[in-house]
Structure formats: C-alpha cells, structure tokens
Amino acid sequence: VQLQASGGGLVQAGGSLRLSCAASGRTISRYYMGWFRQAPGKEREFVASIRWSDGSTSYVDSVKGRITISRDSAKNTGYLQMNSLKPEDTAVYYCALGREGRPYDYWGQGTLVTVSS
C-alpha cells in the first residue's frame, strides 16, 4: 500500500486546512486510517483515526471539536479537516494504515502544517 499525504501549508491562527491521504495498491476496507503529527523537538502523537469499514472515529482530546477525520471510500482517500487552528498544531502530519489491535503498517511521507500566531 502506498499513501500520499497532501494539503499542508502555512495558515494563521484560527484558520483552517484540509489534509488528504490517498491510498493505492490494495483495498483498505479492513484497515483503520490514522493521522499522527510530530512537532519540532517532540515525539510523534496520535491525532485521529477512522475505521474504513464503518466510518467510526477516534480523536485525541486536544483536537476534539476542531478537527474532523473522514473518508471517501470511492476515492480511497482519507481527510483531516482542521479548523480553529492554533500555533501548537504546528507539526508534520502523517497518515497511516493499520489493522485493529496492531501497529500501523503503512505510513505516508508527511505534510507540514505551520500555524502562525
């Protein structure tokens, strides 16, 4: 499976961005797609995930109400809609695929999000 993340950029605090993650190479209906981020000098952290089969979602508390994960099964693409962005959201964002109960197996290349104050 190949994952191509895109949509990062520079945005002012309070602004919005939508990240995309296009999957190719195999069917992903049995996978979870997750989004992670790594800020400078910090460890990578989980942001959100979606179960591809039924669309159920999970979020880290710090982004609840501001960030929404979704997917378009027909396009094999996942999205991370980020609203009310804060400077502390600045990070490289990665998408990944994994099976339930297992580590994420496939990772995209990352896309940089920079939120200016």
GROMACS .gro file of N, CA, C and O in nm:
model
  468
    1VAL      N    1   0.085  -0.119   0.000
    1VAL     CA    2   0.000   0.000   0.000
    1VAL      C    3   0.089   0.124   0.000
    1VAL      O    4   0.186   0.133   0.074
    2GLN      N    5   0.053   0.220  -0.084
    2GLN     CA    6   0.123   0.350  -0.084
    2GLN      C    7   0.025   0.456  -0.036
    2GLN      O    8  -0.092   0.455  -0.073
    3LEU      N    9   0.077   0.545   0.047
    3LEU     CA   10  -0.003   0.654   0.100
    3LEU      C   11   0.060   0.786   0.059
    3LEU      O   12   0.181   0.805   0.076
    4GLN      N   13  -0.021   0.875   0.007
    4GLN     CA   14   0.026   1.006  -0.037
    4GLN      C   15  -0.051   1.113   0.040
    4GLN      O   16  -0.170   1.133   0.015
    5ALA      N   17   0.018   1.179   0.130
    5ALA     CA   18  -0.043   1.286   0.209
    5ALA      C   19  -0.021   1.420   0.141
    5ALA      O   20   0.086   1.443   0.082
    6SER      N   21  -0.117   1.507   0.152
    6SER     CA   22  -0.106   1.640   0.093
    6SER      C   23  -0.197   1.737   0.167
    6SER      O   24  -0.280   1.697   0.250
    7GLY      N   25  -0.182   1.866   0.136
    7GLY     CA   26  -0.271   1.966   0.191
    7GLY      C   27  -0.212   2.054   0.299
    7GLY      O   28  -0.278   2.147   0.345
    8GLY      N   29  -0.091   2.027   0.340
    8GLY     CA   30  -0.029   2.110   0.442
    8GLY      C   31   0.004   2.248   0.388
    8GLY      O   32  -0.003   2.274   0.268
    9GLY      N   33   0.041   2.336   0.479
    9GLY     CA   34   0.076   2.470   0.438
    9GLY      C   35   0.086   2.563   0.556
    9GLY      O   36   0.086   2.519   0.671
   10LEU      N   37   0.095   2.691   0.526
   10LEU     CA   38   0.105   2.796   0.628
   10LEU      C   39  -0.031   2.862   0.643
   10LEU      O   40  -0.092   2.903   0.544
   11VAL      N   41  -0.077   2.872   0.765
   11VAL     CA   42  -0.207   2.932   0.793
   11VAL      C   43  -0.198   3.013   0.922
   11VAL      O   44  -0.118   2.980   1.011
   12GLN      N   45  -0.277   3.117   0.931
   12GLN     CA   46  -0.281   3.196   1.053
   12GLN      C   47  -0.365   3.126   1.159
   12GLN      O   48  -0.455   3.047   1.128
   13ALA      N   49  -0.336   3.157   1.282
   13ALA     CA   50  -0.415   3.102   1.392
   13ALA      C   51  -0.563   3.134   1.370
   13ALA      O   52  -0.598   3.245   1.330
   14GLY      N   53  -0.645   3.035   1.395
   14GLY     CA   54  -0.788   3.049   1.371
   14GLY      C   55  -0.832   3.003   1.234
   14GLY      O   56  -0.952   2.991   1.208
   15GLY      N   57  -0.736   2.979   1.148
   15GLY     CA   58  -0.767   2.936   1.012
   15GLY      C   59  -0.793   2.788   1.001
   15GLY      O   60  -0.796   2.715   1.101
   16SER      N   61  -0.810   2.743   0.877
   16SER     CA   62  -0.845   2.604   0.850
   16SER      C   63  -0.757   2.546   0.740
   16SER      O   64  -0.708   2.618   0.653
   17LEU      N   65  -0.739   2.416   0.747
   17LEU     CA   66  -0.673   2.340   0.642
   17LEU      C   67  -0.741   2.205   0.632
   17LEU      O   68  -0.793   2.153   0.731
   18ARG      N   69  -0.735   2.147   0.513
   18ARG     CA   70  -0.782   2.009   0.497
   18ARG      C   71  -0.669   1.927   0.439
   18ARG      O   72  -0.619   1.955   0.329
   19LEU      N   73  -0.630   1.826   0.513
   19LEU     CA   74  -0.528   1.733   0.467
   19LEU      C   75  -0.595   1.615   0.399
   19LEU      O   76  -0.704   1.573   0.438
   20SER      N   77  -0.526   1.562   0.300
   20SER     CA   78  -0.576   1.445   0.228
   20SER      C   79  -0.472   1.334   0.235
   20SER      O   80  -0.352   1.361   0.242
   21CYS      N   81  -0.519   1.211   0.231
   21CYS     CA   82  -0.431   1.095   0.228
   21CYS      C   83  -0.488   0.995   0.130
   21CYS      O   84  -0.590   0.930   0.158
   22ALA      N   85  -0.425   0.984   0.015
   22ALA     CA   86  -0.471   0.893  -0.090
   22ALA      C   87  -0.398   0.761  -0.079
   22ALA      O   88  -0.274   0.757  -0.075
   23ALA      N   89  -0.475   0.653  -0.074
   23ALA     CA   90  -0.418   0.519  -0.064
   23ALA      C   91  -0.427   0.449  -0.198
   23ALA      O   92  -0.527   0.461  -0.268
   24SER      N   93  -0.324   0.375  -0.230
   24SER     CA   94  -0.324   0.299  -0.355
   24SER      C   95  -0.250   0.168  -0.334
   24SER      O   96  -0.172   0.154  -0.241
   25GLY      N   97  -0.279   0.074  -0.419
   25GLY     CA   98  -0.206  -0.052  -0.415
   25GLY      C   99  -0.286  -0.171  -0.369
   25GLY      O  100  -0.254  -0.285  -0.402
   26ARG      N  101  -0.387  -0.146  -0.286
   26ARG     CA  102  -0.472  -0.256  -0.244
   26ARG      C  103  -0.597  -0.201  -0.180
   26ARG      O  104  -0.603  -0.084  -0.145
   27THR      N  105  -0.693  -0.287  -0.159
   27THR     CA  106  -0.814  -0.245  -0.091
   27THR      C  107  -0.783  -0.221   0.057
   27THR      O  108  -0.702  -0.292   0.117
   28ILE      N  109  -0.846  -0.120   0.114
   28ILE     CA  110  -0.816  -0.085   0.252
   28ILE      C  111  -0.938  -0.095   0.341
   28ILE      O  112  -0.942  -0.037   0.449
   29SER      N  113  -1.037  -0.168   0.296
   29SER     CA  114  -1.164  -0.173   0.369
   29SER      C  115  -1.150  -0.235   0.508
   29SER      O  116  -1.234  -0.212   0.594
   30ARG      N  117  -1.047  -0.311   0.532
   30ARG     CA  118  -1.029  -0.374   0.662
   30ARG      C  119  -0.932  -0.298   0.751
   30ARG      O  120  -0.895  -0.348   0.858
   31TYR      N  121  -0.895  -0.180   0.710
   31TYR     CA  122  -0.796  -0.102   0.783
   31TYR      C  123  -0.858   0.015   0.860
   31TYR      O  124  -0.970   0.058   0.832
   32TYR      N  125  -0.781   0.064   0.953
   32TYR     CA  126  -0.801   0.194   1.012
   32TYR      C  127  -0.704   0.290   0.942
   32TYR      O  128  -0.590   0.254   0.914
   33MET      N  129  -0.750   0.409   0.917
   33MET     CA  130  -0.658   0.514   0.875
   33MET      C  131  -0.640   0.608   0.994
   33MET      O  132  -0.738   0.654   1.052
   34GLY      N  133  -0.517   0.633   1.025
   34GLY     CA  134  -0.486   0.723   1.135
   34GLY      C  135  -0.407   0.843   1.087
   34GLY      O  136  -0.338   0.838   0.985
   35TRP      N  137  -0.421   0.951   1.161
   35TRP     CA  138  -0.339   1.070   1.141
   35TRP      C  139  -0.258   1.091   1.267
   35TRP      O  140  -0.311   1.084   1.378
   36PHE      N  141  -0.131   1.118   1.247
   36PHE     CA  142  -0.038   1.146   1.355
   36PHE      C  143   0.033   1.277   1.324
   36PHE      O  144   0.033   1.323   1.210
   37ARG      N  145   0.093   1.333   1.423
   37ARG     CA  146   0.172   1.454   1.399
   37ARG      C  147   0.296   1.455   1.488
   37ARG      O  148   0.297   1.395   1.596
   38GLN      N  149   0.397   1.522   1.437
   38GLN     CA  150   0.522   1.536   1.513
   38GLN      C  151   0.568   1.680   1.503
   38GLN      O  152   0.602   1.729   1.395
   39ALA      N  153   0.564   1.746   1.618
   39ALA     CA  154   0.609   1.883   1.627
   39ALA      C  155   0.760   1.884   1.648
   39ALA      O  156   0.818   1.786   1.696
   40PRO      N  157   0.826   1.995   1.615
   40PRO     CA  158   0.971   2.004   1.633
   40PRO      C  159   1.013   1.974   1.776
   40PRO      O  160   0.957   2.031   1.870
   41GLY      N  161   1.104   1.883   1.792
   41GLY     CA  162   1.155   1.850   1.924
   41GLY      C  163   1.065   1.764   2.009
   41GLY      O  164   1.095   1.741   2.127
   42LYS      N  165   0.956   1.717   1.950
   42LYS     CA  166   0.860   1.636   2.027
   42LYS      C  167   0.841   1.500   1.962
   42LYS      O  168   0.875   1.479   1.847
   43GLU      N  169   0.786   1.408   2.039
   43GLU     CA  170   0.756   1.277   1.986
   43GLU      C  171   0.630   1.282   1.899
   43GLU      O  172   0.544   1.368   1.915
   44ARG      N  173   0.622   1.186   1.811
   44ARG     CA  174   0.502   1.175   1.729
   44ARG      C  175   0.382   1.139   1.816
   44ARG      O  176   0.393   1.055   1.906
   45GLU      N  177   0.269   1.202   1.788
   45GLU     CA  178   0.149   1.174   1.866
   45GLU      C  179   0.031   1.143   1.776
   45GLU      O  180   0.022   1.192   1.662
   46PHE      N  181  -0.057   1.064   1.828
   46PHE     CA  182  -0.181   1.029   1.760
   46PHE      C  183  -0.274   1.149   1.758
   46PHE      O  184  -0.287   1.221   1.858
   47VAL      N  185  -0.340   1.170   1.645
   47VAL     CA  186  -0.437   1.278   1.633
   47VAL      C  187  -0.579   1.223   1.620
   47VAL      O  188  -0.669   1.261   1.695
   48ALA      N  189  -0.599   1.134   1.523
   48ALA     CA  190  -0.734   1.083   1.497
   48ALA      C  191  -0.723   0.957   1.413
   48ALA      O  192  -0.622   0.933   1.347
   49SER      N  193  -0.830   0.878   1.418
   49SER     CA  194  -0.835   0.760   1.332
   49SER      C  195  -0.978   0.736   1.288
   49SER      O  196  -1.074   0.782   1.352
   50ILE      N  197  -0.991   0.662   1.179
   50ILE     CA  198  -1.123   0.625   1.128
   50ILE      C  199  -1.118   0.480   1.082
   50ILE      O  200  -1.021   0.439   1.017
   51ARG      N  201  -1.220   0.405   1.118
   51ARG     CA  202  -1.230   0.268   1.069
   51ARG      C  203  -1.294   0.273   0.932
   51ARG      O  204  -1.405   0.324   0.916
   52TRP      N  205  -1.222   0.222   0.835
   52TRP     CA  206  -1.267   0.241   0.698
   52TRP      C  207  -1.400   0.173   0.671
   52TRP      O  208  -1.480   0.222   0.593
   53SER      N  209  -1.426   0.062   0.736
   53SER     CA  210  -1.545  -0.015   0.703
   53SER      C  211  -1.674   0.056   0.743
   53SER      O  212  -1.773   0.050   0.669
   54ASP      N  213  -1.673   0.124   0.857
   54ASP     CA  214  -1.800   0.185   0.902
   54ASP      C  215  -1.788   0.332   0.937
   54ASP      O  216  -1.886   0.394   0.977
   55GLY      N  217  -1.669   0.388   0.924
   55GLY     CA  218  -1.652   0.531   0.948
   55GLY      C  219  -1.645   0.573   1.093
   55GLY      O  220  -1.647   0.693   1.122
   56SER      N  221  -1.636   0.478   1.185
   56SER     CA  222  -1.626   0.517   1.326
   56SER      C  223  -1.492   0.585   1.350
   56SER      O  224  -1.391   0.549   1.290
   57THR      N  225  -1.494   0.683   1.439
   57THR     CA  226  -1.378   0.770   1.457
   57THR      C  227  -1.330   0.776   1.601
   57THR      O  228  -1.404   0.744   1.695
   58SER      N  229  -1.206   0.821   1.615
   58SER     CA  230  -1.146   0.842   1.746
   58SER      C  231  -1.053   0.961   1.736
   58SER      O  232  -0.990   0.983   1.633
   59TYR      N  233  -1.048   1.041   1.846
   59TYR     CA  234  -0.967   1.162   1.846
   59TYR      C  235  -0.889   1.175   1.977
   59TYR      O  236  -0.936   1.133   2.083
   60VAL      N  237  -0.775   1.239   1.968
   60VAL     CA  238  -0.707   1.281   2.090
   60VAL      C  239  -0.785   1.399   2.146
   60VAL      O  240  -0.842   1.479   2.072
   61ASP      N  241  -0.787   1.410   2.278
   61ASP     CA  242  -0.870   1.512   2.341
   61ASP      C  243  -0.838   1.654   2.296
   61ASP      O  244  -0.927   1.738   2.284
   62SER      N  245  -0.712   1.680   2.268
   62SER     CA  246  -0.671   1.818   2.238
   62SER      C  247  -0.726   1.871   2.106
   62SER      O  248  -0.720   1.991   2.081
   63VAL      N  249  -0.779   1.783   2.021
   63VAL     CA  250  -0.830   1.829   1.892
   63VAL      C  251  -0.981   1.812   1.878
   63VAL      O  252  -1.039   1.855   1.778
   64LYS      N  253  -1.044   1.752   1.977
   64LYS     CA  254  -1.188   1.730   1.968
   64LYS      C  255  -1.261   1.861   1.951
   64LYS      O  256  -1.235   1.959   2.020
   65GLY      N  257  -1.354   1.864   1.858
   65GLY     CA  258  -1.432   1.983   1.831
   65GLY      C  259  -1.368   2.075   1.729
   65GLY      O  260  -1.432   2.168   1.679
   66ARG      N  261  -1.241   2.054   1.696
   66ARG     CA  262  -1.172   2.139   1.599
   66ARG      C  263  -1.130   2.062   1.474
   66ARG      O  264  -1.120   2.120   1.365
   67ILE      N  265  -1.105   1.934   1.490
   67ILE     CA  266  -1.052   1.852   1.380
   67ILE      C  267  -1.147   1.736   1.356
   67ILE      O  268  -1.194   1.673   1.451
   68THR      N  269  -1.174   1.709   1.228
   68THR     CA  270  -1.264   1.603   1.189
   68THR      C  271  -1.197   1.513   1.087
   68THR      O  272  -1.143   1.561   0.987
   69ILE      N  273  -1.199   1.384   1.114
   69ILE     CA  274  -1.146   1.286   1.020
   69ILE      C  275  -1.262   1.226   0.942
   69ILE      O  276  -1.371   1.204   0.997
   70SER      N  277  -1.240   1.204   0.815
   70SER     CA  278  -1.344   1.145   0.731
   70SER      C  279  -1.276   1.065   0.620
   70SER      O  280  -1.154   1.065   0.607
   71ARG      N  281  -1.359   0.996   0.543
   71ARG     CA  282  -1.302   0.921   0.430
   71ARG      C  283  -1.401   0.918   0.315
   71ARG      O  284  -1.522   0.929   0.335
   72ASP      N  285  -1.345   0.903   0.196
   72ASP     CA  286  -1.423   0.883   0.074
   72ASP      C  287  -1.382   0.748   0.019
   72ASP      O  288  -1.276   0.735  -0.041
   73SER      N  289  -1.464   0.648   0.045
   73SER     CA  290  -1.427   0.512   0.007
   73SER      C  291  -1.411   0.497  -0.144
   73SER      O  292  -1.325   0.422  -0.191
   74ALA      N  293  -1.492   0.569  -0.220
   74ALA     CA  294  -1.484   0.558  -0.366
   74ALA      C  295  -1.350   0.607  -0.418
   74ALA      O  296  -1.299   0.559  -0.519
   75LYS      N  297  -1.292   0.705  -0.348
   75LYS     CA  298  -1.164   0.762  -0.389
   75LYS      C  299  -1.046   0.701  -0.313
   75LYS      O  300  -0.931   0.739  -0.337
   76ASN      N  301  -1.076   0.611  -0.219
   76ASN     CA  302  -0.969   0.553  -0.135
   76ASN      C  303  -0.885   0.662  -0.069
   76ASN      O  304  -0.763   0.650  -0.056
   77THR      N  305  -0.954   0.765  -0.024
   77THR     CA  306  -0.885   0.882   0.031
   77THR      C  307  -0.946   0.921   0.165
   77THR      O  308  -1.067   0.923   0.180
   78GLY      N  309  -0.858   0.948   0.259
   78GLY     CA  310  -0.899   0.999   0.389
   78GLY      C  311  -0.868   1.146   0.400
   78GLY      O  312  -0.782   1.199   0.329
   79TYR      N  313  -0.939   1.212   0.492
   79TYR     CA  314  -0.923   1.357   0.507
   79TYR      C  315  -0.912   1.392   0.655
   79TYR      O  316  -0.965   1.323   0.742
   80LEU      N  317  -0.844   1.502   0.678
   80LEU     CA  318  -0.837   1.559   0.813
   80LEU      C  319  -0.870   1.706   0.799
   80LEU      O  320  -0.788   1.785   0.750
   81GLN      N  321  -0.993   1.742   0.835
   81GLN     CA  322  -1.036   1.881   0.830
   81GLN      C  323  -0.999   1.947   0.961
   81GLN      O  324  -1.045   1.904   1.068
   82MET      N  325  -0.917   2.050   0.953
   82MET     CA  326  -0.866   2.114   1.073
   82MET      C  327  -0.914   2.259   1.076
   82MET      O  328  -0.881   2.337   0.986
   83ASN      N  329  -0.992   2.291   1.177
   83ASN     CA  330  -1.046   2.426   1.194
   83ASN      C  331  -0.993   2.487   1.323
   83ASN      O  332  -0.941   2.417   1.409
   84SER      N  333  -1.009   2.617   1.335
   84SER     CA  334  -0.965   2.689   1.456
   84SER      C  335  -0.823   2.649   1.494
   84SER      O  336  -0.794   2.619   1.610
   85LEU      N  337  -0.737   2.651   1.396
   85LEU     CA  338  -0.600   2.605   1.419
   85LEU      C  339  -0.526   2.697   1.516
   85LEU      O  340  -0.548   2.818   1.520
   86LYS      N  341  -0.439   2.634   1.593
   86LYS     CA  342  -0.360   2.704   1.694
   86LYS      C  343  -0.211   2.685   1.661
   86LYS      O  344  -0.173   2.586   1.597
   87PRO      N  345  -0.127   2.775   1.708
   87PRO     CA  346   0.017   2.758   1.684
   87PRO      C  347   0.068   2.622   1.732
   87PRO      O  348   0.160   2.566   1.670
   88GLU      N  349   0.010   2.570   1.837
   88GLU     CA  350   0.056   2.440   1.887
   88GLU      C  351   0.014   2.324   1.798
   88GLU      O  352   0.055   2.210   1.823
   89ASP      N  353  -0.064   2.349   1.695
   89ASP     CA  354  -0.095   2.246   1.597
   89ASP      C  355   0.015   2.234   1.491
   89ASP      O  356   0.011   2.144   1.407
   90THR      N  357   0.112   2.323   1.496
   90THR     CA  358   0.223   2.319   1.401
   90THR      C  359   0.299   2.187   1.415
   90THR      O  360   0.343   2.152   1.524
   91ALA      N  361   0.312   2.115   1.304
   91ALA     CA  362   0.376   1.984   1.306
   91ALA      C  363   0.379   1.928   1.164
   91ALA      O  364   0.312   1.980   1.074
   92VAL      N  365   0.455   1.823   1.149
   92VAL     CA  366   0.443   1.740   1.029
   92VAL      C  367   0.335   1.637   1.057
   92VAL      O  368   0.340   1.568   1.159
   93TYR      N  369   0.239   1.631   0.968
   93TYR     CA  370   0.126   1.539   0.984
   93TYR      C  371   0.146   1.418   0.892
   93TYR      O  372   0.177   1.434   0.773
   94TYR      N  373   0.125   1.302   0.951
   94TYR     CA  374   0.142   1.176   0.878
   94TYR      C  375   0.012   1.099   0.879
   94TYR      O  376  -0.057   1.094   0.982
   95CYS      N  377  -0.019   1.035   0.767
   95CYS     CA  378  -0.129   0.941   0.766
   95CYS      C  379  -0.072   0.799   0.766
   95CYS      O  380   0.042   0.777   0.721
   96ALA      N  381  -0.150   0.707   0.816
   96ALA     CA  382  -0.103   0.569   0.827
   96ALA      C  383  -0.222   0.474   0.820
   96ALA      O  384  -0.336   0.513   0.847
   97LEU      N  385  -0.194   0.351   0.786
   97LEU     CA  386  -0.295   0.246   0.781
   97LEU      C  387  -0.254   0.132   0.872
   97LEU      O  388  -0.136   0.094   0.876
   98GLY      N  389  -0.351   0.078   0.943
   98GLY     CA  390  -0.323  -0.035   1.028
   98GLY      C  391  -0.447  -0.116   1.053
   98GLY      O  392  -0.559  -0.072   1.028
   99ARG      N  393  -0.426  -0.238   1.099
   99ARG     CA  394  -0.537  -0.326   1.134
   99ARG      C  395  -0.570  -0.308   1.282
   99ARG      O  396  -0.485  -0.271   1.361
  100GLU      N  397  -0.691  -0.339   1.318
  100GLU     CA  398  -0.734  -0.325   1.457
  100GLU      C  399  -0.645  -0.408   1.549
  100GLU      O  400  -0.620  -0.525   1.523
  101GLY      N  401  -0.600  -0.345   1.654
  101GLY     CA  402  -0.519  -0.414   1.752
  101GLY      C  403  -0.374  -0.436   1.714
  101GLY      O  404  -0.300  -0.502   1.787
  102ARG      N  405  -0.334  -0.381   1.602
  102ARG     CA  406  -0.197  -0.399   1.555
  102ARG      C  407  -0.135  -0.264   1.527
  102ARG      O  408  -0.204  -0.166   1.504
  103PRO      N  409  -0.001  -0.258   1.527
  103PRO     CA  410   0.066  -0.132   1.491
  103PRO      C  411   0.032  -0.092   1.349
  103PRO      O  412  -0.001  -0.176   1.265
  104TYR      N  413   0.041   0.037   1.324
  104TYR     CA  414   0.018   0.085   1.189
  104TYR      C  415   0.129   0.032   1.097
  104TYR      O  416   0.246   0.044   1.126
  105ASP      N  417   0.085  -0.024   0.984
  105ASP     CA  418   0.179  -0.091   0.895
  105ASP      C  419   0.235  -0.001   0.786
  105ASP      O  420   0.349  -0.018   0.742
  106TYR      N  421   0.154   0.091   0.740
  106TYR     CA  422   0.191   0.173   0.625
  106TYR      C  423   0.181   0.321   0.662
  106TYR      O  424   0.086   0.362   0.727
  107TRP      N  425   0.282   0.395   0.616
  107TRP     CA  426   0.290   0.538   0.651
  107TRP      C  427   0.309   0.622   0.526
  107TRP      O  428   0.384   0.583   0.435
  108GLY      N  429   0.245   0.737   0.526
  108GLY     CA  430   0.268   0.834   0.422
  108GLY      C  431   0.393   0.916   0.452
  108GLY      O  432   0.455   0.901   0.558
  109GLN      N  433   0.425   1.007   0.364
  109GLN     CA  434   0.552   1.080   0.374
  109GLN      C  435   0.545   1.202   0.464
  109GLN      O  436   0.647   1.259   0.495
  110GLY      N  437   0.427   1.241   0.505
  110GLY     CA  438   0.415   1.358   0.591
  110GLY      C  439   0.391   1.486   0.513
  110GLY      O  440   0.442   1.503   0.403
  111THR      N  441   0.314   1.573   0.574
  111THR     CA  442   0.288   1.704   0.516
  111THR      C  443   0.296   1.807   0.627
  111THR      O  444   0.242   1.787   0.736
  112LEU      N  445   0.365   1.916   0.603
  112LEU     CA  446   0.393   2.015   0.706
  112LEU      C  447   0.279   2.115   0.720
  112LEU      O  448   0.236   2.175   0.622
  113VAL      N  449   0.235   2.131   0.843
  113VAL     CA  450   0.137   2.233   0.877
  113VAL      C  451   0.203   2.333   0.971
  113VAL      O  452   0.256   2.295   1.075
  114THR      N  453   0.198   2.459   0.933
  114THR     CA  454   0.256   2.566   1.014
  114THR      C  455   0.147   2.667   1.044
  114THR      O  456   0.085   2.721   0.951
  115VAL      N  457   0.122   2.690   1.172
  115VAL     CA  458   0.020   2.784   1.215
  115VAL      C  459   0.090   2.902   1.280
  115VAL      O  460   0.157   2.887   1.382
  116SER      N  461   0.072   3.018   1.221
  116SER     CA  462   0.137   3.138   1.274
  116SER      C  463   0.044   3.210   1.371
  116SER      O  464  -0.078   3.210   1.354
  117SER      N  465   0.103   3.273   1.469
  117SER     CA  466   0.023   3.344   1.571
  117SER      C  467  -0.002   3.489   1.531
  117SER      O  468   0.054   3.539   1.436
   0.00000   0.00000   0.00000
